[in-house]
Short mmCIF file of C-alpha atoms in Angstrom, two decimals:
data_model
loop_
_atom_site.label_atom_id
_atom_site.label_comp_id
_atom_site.label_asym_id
_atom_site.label_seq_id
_atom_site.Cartn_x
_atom_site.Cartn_y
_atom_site.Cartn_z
CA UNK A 1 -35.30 -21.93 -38.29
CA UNK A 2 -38.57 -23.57 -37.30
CA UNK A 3 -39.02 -25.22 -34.13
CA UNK A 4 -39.88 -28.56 -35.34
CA UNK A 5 -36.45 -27.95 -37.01
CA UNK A 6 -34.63 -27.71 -33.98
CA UNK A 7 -32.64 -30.67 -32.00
CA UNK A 8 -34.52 -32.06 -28.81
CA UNK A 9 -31.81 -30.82 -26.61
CA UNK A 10 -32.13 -27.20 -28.10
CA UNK A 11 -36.08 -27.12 -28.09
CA UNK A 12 -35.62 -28.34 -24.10
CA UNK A 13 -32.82 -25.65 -23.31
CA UNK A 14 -35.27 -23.20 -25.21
CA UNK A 15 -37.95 -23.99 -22.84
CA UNK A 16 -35.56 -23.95 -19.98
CA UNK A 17 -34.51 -20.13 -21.12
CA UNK A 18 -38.09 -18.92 -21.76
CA UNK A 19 -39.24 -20.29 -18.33
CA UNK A 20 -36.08 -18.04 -16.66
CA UNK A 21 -36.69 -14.78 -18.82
CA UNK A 22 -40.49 -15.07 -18.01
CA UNK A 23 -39.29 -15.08 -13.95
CA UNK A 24 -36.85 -12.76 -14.57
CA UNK A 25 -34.07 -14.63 -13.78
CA UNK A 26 -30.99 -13.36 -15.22
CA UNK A 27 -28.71 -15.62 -13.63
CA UNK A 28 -30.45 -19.01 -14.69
CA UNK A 29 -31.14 -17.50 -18.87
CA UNK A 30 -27.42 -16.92 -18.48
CA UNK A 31 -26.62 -19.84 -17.29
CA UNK A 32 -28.66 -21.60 -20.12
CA UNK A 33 -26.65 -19.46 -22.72
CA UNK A 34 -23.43 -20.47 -21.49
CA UNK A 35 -24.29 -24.20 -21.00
CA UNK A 36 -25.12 -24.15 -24.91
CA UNK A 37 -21.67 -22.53 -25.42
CA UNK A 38 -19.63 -24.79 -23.76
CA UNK A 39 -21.78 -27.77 -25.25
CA UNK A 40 -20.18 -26.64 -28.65
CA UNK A 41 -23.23 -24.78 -30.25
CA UNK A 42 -21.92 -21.71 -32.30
CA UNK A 43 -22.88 -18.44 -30.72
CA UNK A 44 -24.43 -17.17 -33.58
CA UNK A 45 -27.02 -20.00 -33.02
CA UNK A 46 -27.76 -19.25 -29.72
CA UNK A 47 -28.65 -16.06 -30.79
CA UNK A 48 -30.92 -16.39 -33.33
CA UNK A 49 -32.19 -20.02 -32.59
CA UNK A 50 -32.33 -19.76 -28.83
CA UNK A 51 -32.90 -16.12 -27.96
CA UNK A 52 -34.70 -14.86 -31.09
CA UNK A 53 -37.75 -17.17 -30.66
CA UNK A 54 -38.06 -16.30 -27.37
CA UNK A 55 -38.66 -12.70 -27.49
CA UNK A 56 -41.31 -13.53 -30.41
CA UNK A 57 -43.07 -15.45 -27.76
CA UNK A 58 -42.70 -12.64 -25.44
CA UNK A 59 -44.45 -10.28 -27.86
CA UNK A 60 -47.00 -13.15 -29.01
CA UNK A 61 -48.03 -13.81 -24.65
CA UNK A 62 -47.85 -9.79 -24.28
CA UNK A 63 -50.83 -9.08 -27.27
CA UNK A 64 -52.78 -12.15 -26.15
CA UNK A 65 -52.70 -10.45 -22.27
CA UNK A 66 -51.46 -13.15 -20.68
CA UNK A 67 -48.33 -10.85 -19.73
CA UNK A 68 -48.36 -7.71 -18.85
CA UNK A 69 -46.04 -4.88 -19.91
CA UNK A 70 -43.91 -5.72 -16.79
CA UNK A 71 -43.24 -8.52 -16.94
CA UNK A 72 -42.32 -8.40 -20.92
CA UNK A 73 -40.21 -5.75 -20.24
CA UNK A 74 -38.60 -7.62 -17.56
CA UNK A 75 -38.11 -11.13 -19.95
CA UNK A 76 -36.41 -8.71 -22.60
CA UNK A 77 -33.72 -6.94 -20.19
CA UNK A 78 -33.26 -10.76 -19.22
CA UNK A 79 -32.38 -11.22 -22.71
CA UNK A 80 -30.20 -8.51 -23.10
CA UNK A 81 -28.06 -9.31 -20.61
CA UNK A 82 -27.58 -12.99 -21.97
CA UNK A 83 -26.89 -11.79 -25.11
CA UNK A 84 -24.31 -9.53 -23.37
CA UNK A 85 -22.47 -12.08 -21.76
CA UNK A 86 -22.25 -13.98 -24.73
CA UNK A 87 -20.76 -11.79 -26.95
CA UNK A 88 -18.23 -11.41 -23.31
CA UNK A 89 -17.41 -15.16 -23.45
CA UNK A 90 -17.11 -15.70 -27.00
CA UNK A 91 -14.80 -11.88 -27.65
CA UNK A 92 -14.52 -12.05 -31.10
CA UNK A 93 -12.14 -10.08 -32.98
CA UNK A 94 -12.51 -8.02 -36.11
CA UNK A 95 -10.50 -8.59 -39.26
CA UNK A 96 -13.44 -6.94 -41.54
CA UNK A 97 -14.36 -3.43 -42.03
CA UNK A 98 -16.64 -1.25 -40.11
CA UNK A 99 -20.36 -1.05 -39.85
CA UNK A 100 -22.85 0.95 -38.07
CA UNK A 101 -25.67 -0.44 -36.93
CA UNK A 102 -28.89 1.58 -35.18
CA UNK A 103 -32.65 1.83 -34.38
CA UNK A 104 -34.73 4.56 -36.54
CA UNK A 105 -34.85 7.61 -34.94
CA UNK A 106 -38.30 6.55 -32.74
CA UNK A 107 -37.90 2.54 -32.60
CA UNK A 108 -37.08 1.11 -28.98
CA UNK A 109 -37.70 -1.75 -29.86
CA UNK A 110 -33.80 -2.65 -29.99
CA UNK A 111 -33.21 -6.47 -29.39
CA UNK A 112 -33.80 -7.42 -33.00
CA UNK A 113 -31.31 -4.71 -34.15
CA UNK A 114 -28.77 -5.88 -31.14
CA UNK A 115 -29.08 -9.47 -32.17
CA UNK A 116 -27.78 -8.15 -35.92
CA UNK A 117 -24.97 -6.21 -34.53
CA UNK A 118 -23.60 -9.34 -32.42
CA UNK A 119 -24.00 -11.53 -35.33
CA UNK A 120 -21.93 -9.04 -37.10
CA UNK A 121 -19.42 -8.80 -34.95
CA UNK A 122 -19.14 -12.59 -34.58
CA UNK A 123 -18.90 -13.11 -38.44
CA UNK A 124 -15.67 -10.42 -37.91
CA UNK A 125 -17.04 -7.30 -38.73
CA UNK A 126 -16.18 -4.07 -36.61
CA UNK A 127 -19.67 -2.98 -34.86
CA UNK A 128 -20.97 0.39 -33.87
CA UNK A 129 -24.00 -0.50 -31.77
CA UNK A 130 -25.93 2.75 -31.24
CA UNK A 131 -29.35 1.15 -30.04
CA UNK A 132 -32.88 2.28 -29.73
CA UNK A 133 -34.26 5.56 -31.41
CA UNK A 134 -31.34 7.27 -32.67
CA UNK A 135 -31.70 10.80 -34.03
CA UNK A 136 -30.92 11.51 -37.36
CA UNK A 137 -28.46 14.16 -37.15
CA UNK A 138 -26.83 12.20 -34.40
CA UNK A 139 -26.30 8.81 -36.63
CA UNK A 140 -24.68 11.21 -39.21
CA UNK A 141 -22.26 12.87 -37.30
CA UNK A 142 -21.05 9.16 -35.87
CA UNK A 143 -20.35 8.57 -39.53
CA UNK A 144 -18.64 11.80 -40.04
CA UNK A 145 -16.14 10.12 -37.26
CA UNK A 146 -16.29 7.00 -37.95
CA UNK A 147 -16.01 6.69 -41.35
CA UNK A 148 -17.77 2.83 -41.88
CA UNK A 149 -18.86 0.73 -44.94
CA UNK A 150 -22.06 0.87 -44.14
CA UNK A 151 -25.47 1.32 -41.86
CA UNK A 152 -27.65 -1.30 -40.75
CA UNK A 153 -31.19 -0.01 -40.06
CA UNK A 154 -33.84 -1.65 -37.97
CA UNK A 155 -36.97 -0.41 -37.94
CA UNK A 156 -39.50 -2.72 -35.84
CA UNK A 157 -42.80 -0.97 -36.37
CA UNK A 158 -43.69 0.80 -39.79
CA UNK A 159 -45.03 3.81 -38.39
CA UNK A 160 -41.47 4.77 -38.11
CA UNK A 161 -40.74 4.58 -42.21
CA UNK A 162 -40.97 8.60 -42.87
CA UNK A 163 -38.36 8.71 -40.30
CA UNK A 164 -36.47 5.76 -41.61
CA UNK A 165 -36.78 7.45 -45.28
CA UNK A 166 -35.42 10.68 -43.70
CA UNK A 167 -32.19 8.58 -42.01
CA UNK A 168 -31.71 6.14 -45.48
CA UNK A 169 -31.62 9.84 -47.51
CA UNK A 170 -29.08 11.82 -45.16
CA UNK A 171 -26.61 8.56 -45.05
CA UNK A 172 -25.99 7.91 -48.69
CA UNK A 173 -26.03 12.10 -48.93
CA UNK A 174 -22.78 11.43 -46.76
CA UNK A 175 -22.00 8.10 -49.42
CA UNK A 176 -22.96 5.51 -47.00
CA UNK A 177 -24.84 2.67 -48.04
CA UNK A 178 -27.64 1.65 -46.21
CA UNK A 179 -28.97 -2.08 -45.38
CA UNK A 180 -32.55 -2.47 -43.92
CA UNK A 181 -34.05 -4.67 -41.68
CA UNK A 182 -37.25 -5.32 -39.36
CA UNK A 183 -40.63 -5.97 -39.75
CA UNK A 184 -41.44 -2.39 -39.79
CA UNK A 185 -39.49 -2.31 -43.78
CA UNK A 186 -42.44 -5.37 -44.47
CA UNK A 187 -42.06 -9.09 -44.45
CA UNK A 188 -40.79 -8.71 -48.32
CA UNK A 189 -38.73 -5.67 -47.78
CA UNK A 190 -41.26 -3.43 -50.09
CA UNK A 191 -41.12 -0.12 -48.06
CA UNK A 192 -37.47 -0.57 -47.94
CA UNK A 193 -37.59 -0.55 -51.83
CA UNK A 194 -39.98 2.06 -51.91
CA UNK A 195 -37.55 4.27 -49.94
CA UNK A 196 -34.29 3.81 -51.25
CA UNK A 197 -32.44 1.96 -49.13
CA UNK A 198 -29.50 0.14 -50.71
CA UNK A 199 -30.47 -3.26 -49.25
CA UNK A 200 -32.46 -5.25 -47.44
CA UNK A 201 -32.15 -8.44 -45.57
CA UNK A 202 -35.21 -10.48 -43.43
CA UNK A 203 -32.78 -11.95 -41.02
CA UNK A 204 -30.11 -11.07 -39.13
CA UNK A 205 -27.66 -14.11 -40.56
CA UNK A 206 -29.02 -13.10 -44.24
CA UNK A 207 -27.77 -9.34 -43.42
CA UNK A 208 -24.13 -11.00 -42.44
CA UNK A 209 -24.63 -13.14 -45.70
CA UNK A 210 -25.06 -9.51 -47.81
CA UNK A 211 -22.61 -7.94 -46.32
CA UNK A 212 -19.99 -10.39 -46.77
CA UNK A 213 -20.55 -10.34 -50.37
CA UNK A 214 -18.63 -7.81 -50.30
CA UNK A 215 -21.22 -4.33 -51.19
CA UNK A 216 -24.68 -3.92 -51.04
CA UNK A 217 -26.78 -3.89 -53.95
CA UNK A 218 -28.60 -1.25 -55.14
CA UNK A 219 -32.60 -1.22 -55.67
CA UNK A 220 -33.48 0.13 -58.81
CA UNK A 221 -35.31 3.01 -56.60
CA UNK A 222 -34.71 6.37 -55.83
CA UNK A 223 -33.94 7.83 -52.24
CA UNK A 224 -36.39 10.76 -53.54
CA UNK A 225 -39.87 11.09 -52.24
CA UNK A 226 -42.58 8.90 -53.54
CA UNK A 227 -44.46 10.69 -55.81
CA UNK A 228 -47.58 10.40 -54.22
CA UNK A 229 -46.44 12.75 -51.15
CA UNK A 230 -46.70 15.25 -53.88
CA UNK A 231 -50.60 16.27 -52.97
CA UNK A 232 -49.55 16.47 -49.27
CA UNK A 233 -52.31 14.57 -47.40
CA UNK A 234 -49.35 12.91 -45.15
CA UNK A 235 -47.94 16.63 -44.22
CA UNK A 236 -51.36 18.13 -43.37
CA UNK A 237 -52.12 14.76 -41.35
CA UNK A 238 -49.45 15.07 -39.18
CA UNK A 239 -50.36 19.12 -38.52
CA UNK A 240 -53.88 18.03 -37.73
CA UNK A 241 -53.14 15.36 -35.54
CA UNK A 242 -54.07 17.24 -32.02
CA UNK A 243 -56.82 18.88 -33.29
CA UNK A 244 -57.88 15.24 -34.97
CA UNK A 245 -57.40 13.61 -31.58
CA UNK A 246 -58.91 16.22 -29.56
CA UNK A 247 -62.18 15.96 -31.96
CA UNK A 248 -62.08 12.16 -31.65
CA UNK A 249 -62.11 12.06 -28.22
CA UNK A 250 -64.94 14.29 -27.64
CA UNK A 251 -67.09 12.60 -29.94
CA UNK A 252 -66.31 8.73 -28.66
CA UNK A 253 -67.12 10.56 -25.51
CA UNK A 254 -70.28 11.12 -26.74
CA UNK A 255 -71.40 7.98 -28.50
CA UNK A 256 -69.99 5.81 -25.59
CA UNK A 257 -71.59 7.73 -22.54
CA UNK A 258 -69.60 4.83 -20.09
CA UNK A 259 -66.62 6.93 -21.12
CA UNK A 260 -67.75 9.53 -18.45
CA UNK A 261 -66.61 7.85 -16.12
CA UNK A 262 -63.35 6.38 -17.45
CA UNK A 263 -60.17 7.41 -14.82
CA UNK A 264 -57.62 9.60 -15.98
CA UNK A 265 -55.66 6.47 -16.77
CA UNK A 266 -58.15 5.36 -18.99
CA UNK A 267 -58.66 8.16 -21.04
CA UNK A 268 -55.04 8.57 -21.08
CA UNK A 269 -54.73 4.79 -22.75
CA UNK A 270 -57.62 5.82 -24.99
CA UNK A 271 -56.10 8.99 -26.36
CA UNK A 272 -52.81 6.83 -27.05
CA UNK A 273 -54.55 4.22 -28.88
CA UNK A 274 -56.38 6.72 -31.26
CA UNK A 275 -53.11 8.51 -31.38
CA UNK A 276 -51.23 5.17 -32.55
CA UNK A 277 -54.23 4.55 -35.14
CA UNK A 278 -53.54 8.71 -36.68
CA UNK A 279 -49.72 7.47 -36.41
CA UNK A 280 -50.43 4.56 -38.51
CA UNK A 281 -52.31 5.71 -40.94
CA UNK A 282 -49.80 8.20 -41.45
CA UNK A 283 -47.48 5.52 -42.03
CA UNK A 284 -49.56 4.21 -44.61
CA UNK A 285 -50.22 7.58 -46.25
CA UNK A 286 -46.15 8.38 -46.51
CA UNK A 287 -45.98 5.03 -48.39
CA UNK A 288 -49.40 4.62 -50.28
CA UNK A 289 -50.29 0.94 -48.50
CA UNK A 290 -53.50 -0.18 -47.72
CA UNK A 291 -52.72 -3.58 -46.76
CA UNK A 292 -50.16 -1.90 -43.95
CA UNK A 293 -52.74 0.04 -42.69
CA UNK A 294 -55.47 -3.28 -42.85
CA UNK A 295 -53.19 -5.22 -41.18
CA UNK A 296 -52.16 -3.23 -37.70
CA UNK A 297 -56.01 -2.40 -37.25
CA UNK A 298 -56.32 -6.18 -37.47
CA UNK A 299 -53.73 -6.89 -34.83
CA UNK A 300 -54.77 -4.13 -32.91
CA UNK A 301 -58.86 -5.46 -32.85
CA UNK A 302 -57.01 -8.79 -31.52
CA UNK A 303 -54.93 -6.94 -28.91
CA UNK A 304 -58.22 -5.01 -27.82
CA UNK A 305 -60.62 -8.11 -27.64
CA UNK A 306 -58.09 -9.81 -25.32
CA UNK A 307 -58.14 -6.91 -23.06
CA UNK A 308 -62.02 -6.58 -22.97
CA UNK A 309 -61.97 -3.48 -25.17
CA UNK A 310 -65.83 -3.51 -27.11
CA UNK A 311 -64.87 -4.01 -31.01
CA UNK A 312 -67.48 -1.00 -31.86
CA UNK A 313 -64.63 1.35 -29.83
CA UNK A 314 -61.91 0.65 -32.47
CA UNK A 315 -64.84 1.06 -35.58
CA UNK A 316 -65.81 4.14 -34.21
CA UNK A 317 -62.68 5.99 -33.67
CA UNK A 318 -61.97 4.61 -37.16
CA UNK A 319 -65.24 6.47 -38.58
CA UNK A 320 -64.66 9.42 -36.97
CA UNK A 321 -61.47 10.09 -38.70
CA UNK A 322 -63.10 8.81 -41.89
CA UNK A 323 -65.57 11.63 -41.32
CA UNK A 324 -63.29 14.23 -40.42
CA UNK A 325 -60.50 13.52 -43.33
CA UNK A 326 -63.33 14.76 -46.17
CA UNK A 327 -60.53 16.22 -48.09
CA UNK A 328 -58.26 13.47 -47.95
CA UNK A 329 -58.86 10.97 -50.57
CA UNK A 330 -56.28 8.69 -50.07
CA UNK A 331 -56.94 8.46 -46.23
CA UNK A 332 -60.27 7.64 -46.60
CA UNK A 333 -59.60 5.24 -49.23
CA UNK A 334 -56.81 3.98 -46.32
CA UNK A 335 -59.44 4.17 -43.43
CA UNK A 336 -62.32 2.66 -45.41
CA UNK A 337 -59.84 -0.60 -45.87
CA UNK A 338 -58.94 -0.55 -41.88
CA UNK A 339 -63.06 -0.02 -41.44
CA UNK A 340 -63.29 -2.97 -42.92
CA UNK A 341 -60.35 -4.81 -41.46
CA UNK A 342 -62.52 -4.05 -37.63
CA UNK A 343 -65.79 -5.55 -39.14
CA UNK A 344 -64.34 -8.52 -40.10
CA UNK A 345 -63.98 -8.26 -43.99
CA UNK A 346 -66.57 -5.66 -45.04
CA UNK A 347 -67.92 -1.96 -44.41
CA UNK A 348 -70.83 -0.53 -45.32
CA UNK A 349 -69.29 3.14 -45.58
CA UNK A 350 -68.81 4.99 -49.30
CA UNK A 351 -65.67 6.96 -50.58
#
């Protein structure tokens, strides 16, 4: 729901909860919840009209740098616990059947996915809430026990997907059906097509809608590896990634002599962030996407530029790997796109 969509009294109570998750106040967001509650406003609302928004704003204040990691870590264990005592006031009780619902082996980012599994449980289904970054072997073995109708994914980033293909594959081995969800699938639910999940659903209350229908429908997609994994660029990326990183490090090292004198600390943040870019761009290998790839080194140029990070220091690492990945046609053809993305719509580099 959009906020111009929202009631005065709910756009001023959603003010009054992002000003106490943003002091970390747990008592007063609770005490917001609650109010809402007894003012008659269905729980599921609160949830996803109330609480939902909020941590978007959270993430939006975090890339812009006016938070820091503290303090949106603190404004989402805020929300947890409001969504916690919630779901205590409210106690709904099953009368459905059972569902699963988990983080891809790797994703902590776990509100989103916690949101689905109390809307879930408050439209009457049984809920297994596992949470963040569940291992694969471990999610199957609950459903060994457990028996349910079916697993909810979430998958928040998409550098997660050839883990998420790996978790979709082993559950409906064991016939579970699976239903996706999270930006990390994409905003039209493509990857979750492309890897063979049963379902997938953009919001939490269209999940409940699916399920309720009584059985997920099936893509017309297989749970077998995309084809073009077949020439193996993804699996030789990922076994090259230290050397890759080492090599890229050394050279930006070179080209940037102010990196000599960098703390530990900041060559530690360095090596992550040309870590995350290898990450993505395996991502975007596993799944053949260009635009996926495009798109996080445009959100990360924004992220960098509001921290004071020189532009040329996200190009550059990007080059690097362009140079290094010679026999890798389909990562260059990836990389040249992200080149691009960093010089603001064009690139002077060939395939």
């Amino acid at each position: 729901m959009s906020v111009a969509a929202l009631s005065p009294g709910l756009r001023a109570a959603g003010e009054r909860y992002f000003d106490r998750i943003g002091h970390a106040d747990e008592f007063g967001a609770v005490d917001v919840v609650l109010e809402l509650l007894e003012a008659g406003m269905p729980a599921e609302r609160v949830l996803l009209d109330l609480i939902a928004p909020a941590q978007r704003r959270v993430g939006e204040l975090w890339a812009a740098n006016d938070w820091s990691v503290a303090r949106e870590h603190a404004a989402t264990a805020v929300s947890e616990r409001a969504v916690a005592a919630l779901v205590a006031r409210v106690r709904p009780r099953p009368h459905l059947g059972r569902v699963t619902v988990a983080c891809t082996d790797g994703e902590y980012h776990a509100l989103p996915t916690r949101l689905l599994a109390e809307v879930l449980r408050l439209r009457g289904w049984h809920v297994d809430f596992l949470g963040a970054s569940v291992p694969g072997p471990h999610l199957i073995t609950h459903l060994h026990q457990t028996g349910p109708d079916a697993v909810a994914l979430g998958c928040a980033l998409a550098l997660r997907l050839p883990r998420a293909h790996a978790m979709i594959s082993a559950c409906q081995a064991v016939g579970v059906p699976v239903l996706a969800g999270g930006a990390g699938f994409g905003g039209d639910g493509r990857f979750a097509r492309l890897l063979g999940a049963d379902a997938w659903a953009p919001s939490a209350d269209a999940a409940a809608d699916l399920l309720a229908e009584g059985g997920l429908p099936s893509f017309p997609s297989s749970a077998a590896a995309p084809a073009h994994l077949d020439d193996e660029e993804y699996t030789h990326l990922t076994r090259r990634r230290a050397q890759l990183l080492q090599t890229a490090m050394g050279a930006l090292g070179a080209a940037f002599p102010p990196m000599a004198s960098y703390s530990p600390a900041q060559l530690e943040a360095t090596a992550d962030d040309l870590g995350h870019i290898l990450d993505f761009l395996g991502a975007a290998l596993y799944v053949d996407d260009d635009e996926l790839f495009s798109e996080f080194v445009s959100w990360t140029a924004g992220v960098l530029r509001a921290r004071g990070v020189p532009q040329r220091a996200l190009s550059g690492g990007l080059r690097l790997f362009h140079g290094e990945l010679r026999d890798f046609p389909r990562a260059r053809r990836i990389l040249q796109c992200g080149i691009a993305a960093a010089d603001g719509g064009h690139s002077e580099l060939e395939n």
